[in-house]
Amino acid sequence: MSSSIPAPALREPAAPASVRFTGLWLFSPRMDVSLLLLPALLTLFCVWLAKLTGEGPLGFSRAIGQWTSQYVLLNGTHVILTFLLLGTRRELLHTTPTQPRLLVGGAAVVFALTASLLWYAGEHAPRLDLMLAATIHILAVHHTLSQVKGIWALHGLRARTAGAPPLSEAERRMQRNFVPVALLLMMARSLAVPLSAAKGSAPMVNIGQAEGGSLPYATTWVLLAAWIVFVGVLVNSMRGAGGSSGPRRLYVLGHASVVAVYLVWPTWGAILSAGIHGLEYFFLTGRMMEPTAKESDARLRGAGVWAAMMLVMLPIILVGVANSPFIPLVDRSTNGAATEFLLRQQPLWSLGVIVTNAIVLAHYFSDAFMFRFRIPRVREVTLGRLGLG
């Protein structure tokens, strides 16, 4: 999800003088808060564990957090849900004449090209492998930030349907600038600035640096200061004409805080951001897969929706289990034949990681076109499935 809602979609009858706070949540008070709180608790636990063991930012505690955000909080598994959604709610595949070719054909090309490049780089070109990993990281952060922008827009539309005024022009301007500003600062931090001030410390994302980074560690505070200025202007824009609902303010400032955490502690910020992103996408997909009022005869509904989502994610979950950081801790003398068999299939699981990463990039491609809210028909169908039409 990447696009903001165009102004025409928000023009509705005049709003009442006051709006009930509880009517402005995108899901519900408990759900909206939990989507931010659960990944935050995971990150805090991993930070505590790292302090307890005295390990560095790239130690076992970080591996636990990264794996949990990928396979428990669904950041690495939700990517297949895009294609489940397109396969079960076919109107999303036919919103424009070119949509099927873009979403199916384009995603297939991206998948095949990515899988081929990752296999070749892993086998024959280590430097290319590093560059591909860095490229995937950049695309992942852009995709995550774009989802924040899209859900921010949905919060605005949710407020409009509850009778609140539309977003002010100042807030809409900050909404448009959110992704490029945050992406620039975050990539400078993870690609060019060392993780710590310690001598020889390298950036979080390895693109072949011998040691250190292209920029000094003190750049961290310059990047953070620039982000604080941006957030200050953003907060001011949310006080303008139209005001801001409490849930929308919580959402936007919550994600602004995630970016700040990333700028200071990128390894922990990446875990926090990934966990939130995976949960958000999972529950948004669940809502879109539920039948609308016009689909009273739909077989896939309620518990069936959630079962289908878990079933289609199962192969990726299995790849995650096989590559779990906990596997080396298992005492092979007592784990039995099942774990021994699992460990012996490592070449297969490594191939599974390549396939999963190829699905990830295909998912980025399809999402970019599936949520083009500037197109009236896309907006009509997609928002209708979200219950915000």
Coordinates of C-alpha atoms in Angstrom, one line a residue:
M1 CA 0.0 0.0 0.0
S2 CA 1.7 3.2 -1.1
S3 CA -0.6 6.0 -2.4
S4 CA -2.3 8.8 -0.5
I5 CA -6.0 9.3 -1.1
P6 CA -6.7 12.1 -3.6
A7 CA -8.7 15.1 -2.4
P8 CA -11.8 14.3 -4.4
A9 CA -12.2 11.1 -2.4
L10 CA -12.4 13.0 0.8
R11 CA -15.1 15.6 -0.2
E12 CA -18.2 14.8 1.7
P13 CA -21.0 16.7 3.4
A14 CA -20.1 19.2 6.2
A15 CA -18.9 17.5 9.4
P16 CA -20.6 17.9 12.7
A17 CA -19.0 20.1 15.4
S18 CA -17.6 17.1 17.4
V19 CA -16.7 13.6 16.5
R20 CA -16.6 10.6 18.8
F21 CA -13.0 9.6 19.5
T22 CA -13.8 5.9 19.3
G23 CA -15.2 6.3 15.8
L24 CA -11.9 7.3 14.3
W25 CA -9.8 4.1 14.8
L26 CA -8.9 2.3 11.6
F27 CA -9.5 -1.2 13.2
S28 CA -10.3 -0.7 16.9
P29 CA -8.5 1.0 19.9
R30 CA -7.1 -2.3 21.0
M31 CA -6.0 -3.4 17.6
D32 CA -4.5 -0.1 16.5
V33 CA -2.4 0.2 19.7
S34 CA -1.4 -3.5 19.6
L35 CA 0.0 -3.2 16.1
L36 CA 2.5 -0.6 17.5
L37 CA 3.0 -2.1 20.9
L38 CA 3.8 -5.8 20.2
P39 CA 6.8 -5.0 17.9
A40 CA 7.9 -2.4 20.4
L41 CA 7.9 -5.0 23.2
L42 CA 9.8 -7.4 21.0
T43 CA 12.5 -4.8 20.3
L44 CA 12.8 -3.8 24.0
F45 CA 13.2 -7.5 24.9
C46 CA 16.0 -7.9 22.4
V47 CA 17.7 -4.8 23.6
W48 CA 17.5 -6.0 27.2
L49 CA 18.8 -9.4 26.2
A50 CA 21.8 -7.8 24.4
K51 CA 22.6 -5.7 27.4
L52 CA 22.3 -8.7 29.7
T53 CA 24.7 -10.8 27.6
G54 CA 27.0 -7.9 26.7
E55 CA 27.0 -8.7 23.0
G56 CA 27.2 -6.2 20.2
P57 CA 24.4 -4.9 17.9
L58 CA 24.9 -7.8 15.5
G59 CA 24.8 -10.6 18.0
F60 CA 22.3 -13.4 18.8
S61 CA 19.8 -11.0 20.4
R62 CA 19.5 -9.2 17.1
A63 CA 19.1 -12.5 15.3
I64 CA 16.3 -13.4 17.6
G65 CA 14.5 -10.1 17.0
Q66 CA 15.0 -10.2 13.3
W67 CA 13.7 -13.8 13.0
T68 CA 10.7 -13.1 15.2
S69 CA 9.7 -10.0 13.3
Q70 CA 10.0 -12.0 10.0
Y71 CA 8.2 -15.2 11.0
V72 CA 6.1 -14.5 14.1
L73 CA 5.1 -10.9 13.4
L74 CA 4.8 -11.9 9.7
N75 CA 7.0 -9.4 8.0
G76 CA 8.7 -12.1 5.9
T77 CA 5.6 -14.2 5.4
H78 CA 2.9 -11.7 4.5
V79 CA 4.4 -11.2 1.0
I80 CA 2.5 -14.1 -0.4
L81 CA -0.8 -12.7 0.8
T82 CA -0.8 -10.2 -2.1
F83 CA -1.3 -13.0 -4.5
L84 CA -3.8 -14.8 -2.4
L85 CA -5.8 -11.6 -2.3
L86 CA -5.6 -11.2 -6.1
G87 CA -6.6 -14.8 -6.6
T88 CA -9.7 -14.8 -4.3
R89 CA -11.0 -11.3 -4.9
R90 CA -10.6 -11.1 -8.7
E91 CA -12.1 -7.6 -9.1
L92 CA -8.8 -6.3 -7.7
L93 CA -7.1 -7.9 -10.7
H94 CA -9.4 -6.2 -13.2
T95 CA -9.7 -2.6 -12.0
T96 CA -8.1 -1.3 -15.2
P97 CA -7.6 -2.9 -18.7
T98 CA -3.8 -3.3 -18.1
Q99 CA -4.0 -4.4 -14.4
P100 CA -3.8 -8.2 -15.1
R101 CA -0.7 -7.8 -17.2
L102 CA 0.9 -5.5 -14.7
L103 CA 0.1 -7.5 -11.6
V104 CA 0.5 -11.0 -12.9
G105 CA 2.9 -10.7 -15.9
G106 CA 5.1 -8.0 -14.3
A107 CA 5.3 -9.8 -10.9
A108 CA 6.3 -13.0 -12.7
V109 CA 9.1 -11.3 -14.6
V110 CA 10.3 -9.7 -11.3
F111 CA 10.2 -13.0 -9.6
A112 CA 12.1 -14.9 -12.3
L113 CA 14.8 -12.1 -12.6
T114 CA 15.3 -11.8 -8.9
A115 CA 15.5 -15.5 -8.3
S116 CA 18.1 -15.9 -11.1
L117 CA 20.2 -13.0 -9.9
L118 CA 20.2 -14.1 -6.3
W119 CA 21.2 -17.7 -7.2
Y120 CA 24.0 -16.5 -9.5
A121 CA 25.3 -14.0 -7.1
G122 CA 25.2 -16.4 -4.2
E123 CA 27.1 -19.1 -6.2
H124 CA 29.5 -17.0 -8.3
A125 CA 29.6 -13.3 -7.4
P126 CA 29.9 -12.4 -3.7
R127 CA 30.2 -8.7 -4.3
L128 CA 27.1 -8.8 -6.5
D129 CA 25.4 -10.7 -3.7
L130 CA 26.2 -7.8 -1.3
M131 CA 24.8 -5.2 -3.8
L132 CA 21.6 -7.2 -4.3
A133 CA 21.1 -7.5 -0.5
A134 CA 21.6 -3.7 -0.2
T135 CA 19.2 -3.1 -3.0
I136 CA 16.5 -5.3 -1.4
H137 CA 17.1 -3.5 1.8
I138 CA 16.4 -0.1 0.1
L139 CA 13.3 -1.4 -1.6
A140 CA 12.1 -2.9 1.7
V141 CA 12.4 0.4 3.6
H142 CA 10.7 2.3 0.7
H143 CA 7.9 -0.3 0.7
T144 CA 7.4 -0.1 4.4
L145 CA 7.4 3.7 4.4
S146 CA 4.9 3.8 1.5
Q147 CA 2.6 1.6 3.5
V148 CA 2.8 4.1 6.4
K149 CA 1.8 6.8 4.0
G150 CA -1.0 4.8 2.6
I151 CA -2.5 3.9 6.0
W152 CA -2.0 7.5 7.1
A153 CA -4.3 8.4 4.2
L154 CA -6.8 5.7 5.2
H155 CA -6.9 7.2 8.7
G156 CA -7.8 10.5 7.0
L157 CA -10.6 8.9 5.1
R158 CA -11.8 7.0 8.1
A159 CA -12.1 10.3 9.9
R160 CA -14.0 11.8 7.0
T161 CA -16.5 8.9 7.1
A162 CA -17.0 9.6 10.8
G163 CA -17.7 13.2 10.1
A164 CA -14.4 14.9 10.7
P165 CA -12.9 17.6 8.5
P166 CA -10.5 16.6 5.7
L167 CA -6.8 16.7 6.0
S168 CA -5.3 20.2 5.8
E169 CA -3.3 21.1 2.8
A170 CA -0.2 21.4 5.1
E171 CA -0.7 17.9 6.4
R172 CA -1.2 16.5 2.9
R173 CA 2.0 18.2 1.8
M174 CA 3.9 16.6 4.7
Q175 CA 2.3 13.3 3.8
R176 CA 3.7 13.5 0.3
N177 CA 7.2 14.3 1.6
F178 CA 7.2 11.6 4.3
V179 CA 8.5 8.8 2.2
P180 CA 11.4 10.6 0.4
V181 CA 12.7 12.4 3.5
A182 CA 12.6 9.4 5.8
L183 CA 14.1 7.1 3.1
L184 CA 17.0 9.5 2.4
L185 CA 17.9 9.8 6.1
M186 CA 17.4 6.1 6.9
M187 CA 19.5 4.9 3.9
A188 CA 22.3 7.4 4.8
R189 CA 22.3 5.9 8.3
S190 CA 22.3 2.2 7.3
L191 CA 24.5 2.4 4.2
A192 CA 27.1 5.0 5.1
V193 CA 27.4 5.6 8.8
P194 CA 29.0 3.1 11.2
L195 CA 26.8 1.4 13.8
S196 CA 28.8 2.8 16.7
A197 CA 31.6 5.2 17.4
A198 CA 34.0 2.3 18.1
K199 CA 37.0 2.1 15.8
G200 CA 36.4 -0.3 12.8
S201 CA 32.6 -0.3 13.3
A202 CA 30.9 -0.7 9.9
P203 CA 27.5 0.4 8.7
M204 CA 24.5 -2.0 9.3
V205 CA 24.2 -2.9 5.6
N206 CA 27.5 -4.3 4.1
I207 CA 28.1 -3.2 0.6
G208 CA 31.7 -4.2 0.6
Q209 CA 33.3 -1.7 3.0
A210 CA 36.6 -2.8 4.3
E211 CA 36.0 -1.1 7.6
G212 CA 34.2 1.9 8.9
G213 CA 31.8 3.9 6.8
S214 CA 31.7 6.6 4.2
L215 CA 30.5 9.1 6.8
P216 CA 31.6 9.6 10.4
Y217 CA 29.5 8.3 13.3
A218 CA 28.7 11.9 14.4
T219 CA 26.6 12.1 11.2
T220 CA 24.0 10.1 13.2
W221 CA 23.1 13.2 15.2
V222 CA 22.9 15.4 12.1
L223 CA 20.4 12.9 10.6
L224 CA 18.4 12.8 13.8
A225 CA 18.3 16.5 14.1
A226 CA 17.0 16.8 10.5
W227 CA 14.3 14.3 11.2
I228 CA 13.2 16.1 14.4
V229 CA 12.8 19.3 12.4
F230 CA 10.7 17.5 9.8
V231 CA 8.5 15.9 12.6
G232 CA 8.2 19.3 14.2
V233 CA 6.8 20.8 11.0
L234 CA 4.6 17.7 10.6
V235 CA 3.1 18.1 14.1
N236 CA 2.4 21.7 13.4
S237 CA 0.7 20.8 10.1
M238 CA -1.7 18.4 12.0
R239 CA -2.9 21.3 14.1
G240 CA -4.0 23.3 11.0
A241 CA -7.3 23.5 9.3
G242 CA -9.2 20.3 9.7
G243 CA -7.3 19.3 12.9
S244 CA -6.2 15.8 13.5
S245 CA -7.9 12.8 15.2
G246 CA -6.3 11.2 18.1
P247 CA -5.9 7.8 16.4
R248 CA -4.3 9.4 13.3
R249 CA -2.0 11.4 15.4
L250 CA -1.0 8.3 17.4
Y251 CA -0.3 6.4 14.1
V252 CA 1.7 9.1 12.4
L253 CA 3.8 10.1 15.5
G254 CA 4.3 6.4 16.3
H255 CA 5.9 5.8 13.0
A256 CA 7.8 9.0 13.2
S257 CA 9.3 7.6 16.4
V258 CA 10.1 4.3 14.6
V259 CA 12.2 6.3 12.1
A260 CA 14.0 8.1 14.9
V261 CA 14.8 4.8 16.6
Y262 CA 16.2 3.6 13.2
L263 CA 18.4 6.7 12.8
V264 CA 20.0 6.2 16.3
W265 CA 20.0 2.3 16.5
P266 CA 19.4 1.0 13.0
T267 CA 19.6 -2.7 13.9
W268 CA 16.8 -2.3 16.5
G269 CA 14.8 0.1 14.4
A270 CA 14.8 -2.4 11.5
I271 CA 13.3 -5.0 13.8
L272 CA 10.7 -2.6 15.2
S273 CA 9.7 -1.3 11.7
A274 CA 9.5 -4.8 10.2
G275 CA 7.3 -6.2 13.0
I276 CA 4.8 -3.3 12.6
H277 CA 4.7 -3.6 8.8
G278 CA 4.0 -7.3 8.8
L279 CA 1.2 -7.1 11.3
E280 CA -0.4 -4.1 9.5
Y281 CA -0.3 -5.9 6.2
F282 CA -1.7 -9.1 7.6
F283 CA -4.8 -7.5 9.1
L284 CA -5.4 -5.2 6.2
T285 CA -5.4 -8.2 3.9
G286 CA -7.7 -10.0 6.2
R287 CA -10.2 -7.1 6.0
M288 CA -9.9 -6.9 2.2
M289 CA -10.5 -10.6 1.8
E290 CA -13.8 -10.5 3.9
P291 CA -16.8 -10.5 1.6
T292 CA -18.5 -7.2 1.0
A293 CA -22.3 -6.6 1.4
K294 CA -22.7 -7.5 -2.3
E295 CA -20.9 -10.8 -1.9
S296 CA -23.3 -12.5 0.5
D297 CA -22.8 -15.9 -1.2
A298 CA -19.0 -15.8 -0.9
R299 CA -17.6 -19.1 0.6
L300 CA -14.5 -17.6 2.0
R301 CA -15.4 -15.6 5.1
G302 CA -14.7 -15.3 8.8
A303 CA -12.4 -18.0 10.2
G304 CA -12.0 -19.3 6.6
V305 CA -10.2 -16.1 5.6
W306 CA -7.7 -16.4 8.4
A307 CA -7.2 -20.1 7.8
A308 CA -6.5 -19.5 4.1
M309 CA -4.0 -16.8 5.0
M310 CA -2.1 -19.0 7.4
L311 CA -2.2 -22.0 5.0
V312 CA -0.7 -20.0 2.1
M313 CA 2.0 -18.6 4.3
L314 CA 3.0 -22.1 5.7
P315 CA 5.7 -22.9 3.1
I316 CA 7.5 -19.6 4.0
I317 CA 7.0 -20.3 7.7
L318 CA 8.7 -23.7 7.2
V319 CA 11.7 -22.0 5.5
G320 CA 11.9 -19.7 8.5
V321 CA 11.8 -22.6 11.0
A322 CA 14.6 -24.4 9.1
N323 CA 16.7 -21.2 9.2
S324 CA 15.9 -20.3 12.8
P325 CA 18.7 -19.0 15.0
F326 CA 17.5 -21.4 17.6
I327 CA 18.4 -24.5 15.5
P328 CA 22.1 -24.5 16.5
L329 CA 21.1 -24.4 20.2
V330 CA 19.3 -27.7 19.9
D331 CA 21.0 -30.6 21.6
R332 CA 21.3 -33.1 18.8
S333 CA 21.7 -36.0 21.2
T334 CA 18.2 -35.6 22.4
N335 CA 16.3 -33.9 19.6
G336 CA 15.5 -37.1 17.7
A337 CA 15.4 -37.9 14.0
A338 CA 13.0 -35.1 13.0
T339 CA 15.4 -32.3 13.7
E340 CA 18.4 -34.2 12.2
F341 CA 16.4 -34.7 9.0
L342 CA 15.5 -31.0 9.0
L343 CA 19.2 -30.0 9.3
R344 CA 20.2 -32.3 6.5
Q345 CA 18.0 -30.5 4.0
Q346 CA 19.9 -27.2 4.3
P347 CA 20.5 -26.8 0.5
L348 CA 16.7 -27.0 0.0
W349 CA 16.1 -24.4 2.7
S350 CA 18.7 -22.1 1.2
L351 CA 16.9 -22.3 -2.1
G352 CA 13.7 -21.5 -0.1
V353 CA 15.3 -18.3 1.1
I354 CA 16.1 -17.3 -2.6
V355 CA 12.5 -18.1 -3.6
T356 CA 11.1 -16.2 -0.7
N357 CA 13.2 -13.1 -1.5
A358 CA 12.0 -13.3 -5.1
I359 CA 8.4 -13.4 -3.9
V360 CA 9.2 -10.4 -1.7
L361 CA 10.3 -8.3 -4.7
A362 CA 7.3 -9.5 -6.8
H363 CA 5.1 -8.5 -3.9
Y364 CA 6.6 -5.0 -3.9
F365 CA 6.0 -4.7 -7.6
S366 CA 2.3 -5.8 -7.4
D367 CA 1.6 -3.7 -4.4
A368 CA 2.8 -0.6 -6.2
F369 CA 0.2 -1.1 -8.9
M370 CA -2.6 -2.6 -6.9
F371 CA -3.0 0.4 -4.6
R372 CA -2.9 3.3 -7.2
F373 CA -5.5 5.3 -5.5
R374 CA -5.2 8.1 -7.9
I375 CA -7.1 6.0 -10.5
P376 CA -10.9 6.3 -9.7
R377 CA -11.7 2.6 -10.4
V378 CA -8.8 1.3 -8.3
R379 CA -9.9 3.7 -5.5
E380 CA -13.5 2.6 -5.8
V381 CA -12.8 -1.2 -5.7
T382 CA -10.0 -1.1 -3.1
L383 CA -11.6 1.2 -0.6
G384 CA -14.9 -0.7 -1.0
R385 CA -13.1 -3.9 0.1
L386 CA -11.6 -2.0 3.1
G387 CA -15.1 -0.8 4.1
L388 CA -14.2 2.8 3.4
G389 CA -15.8 3.3 0.0

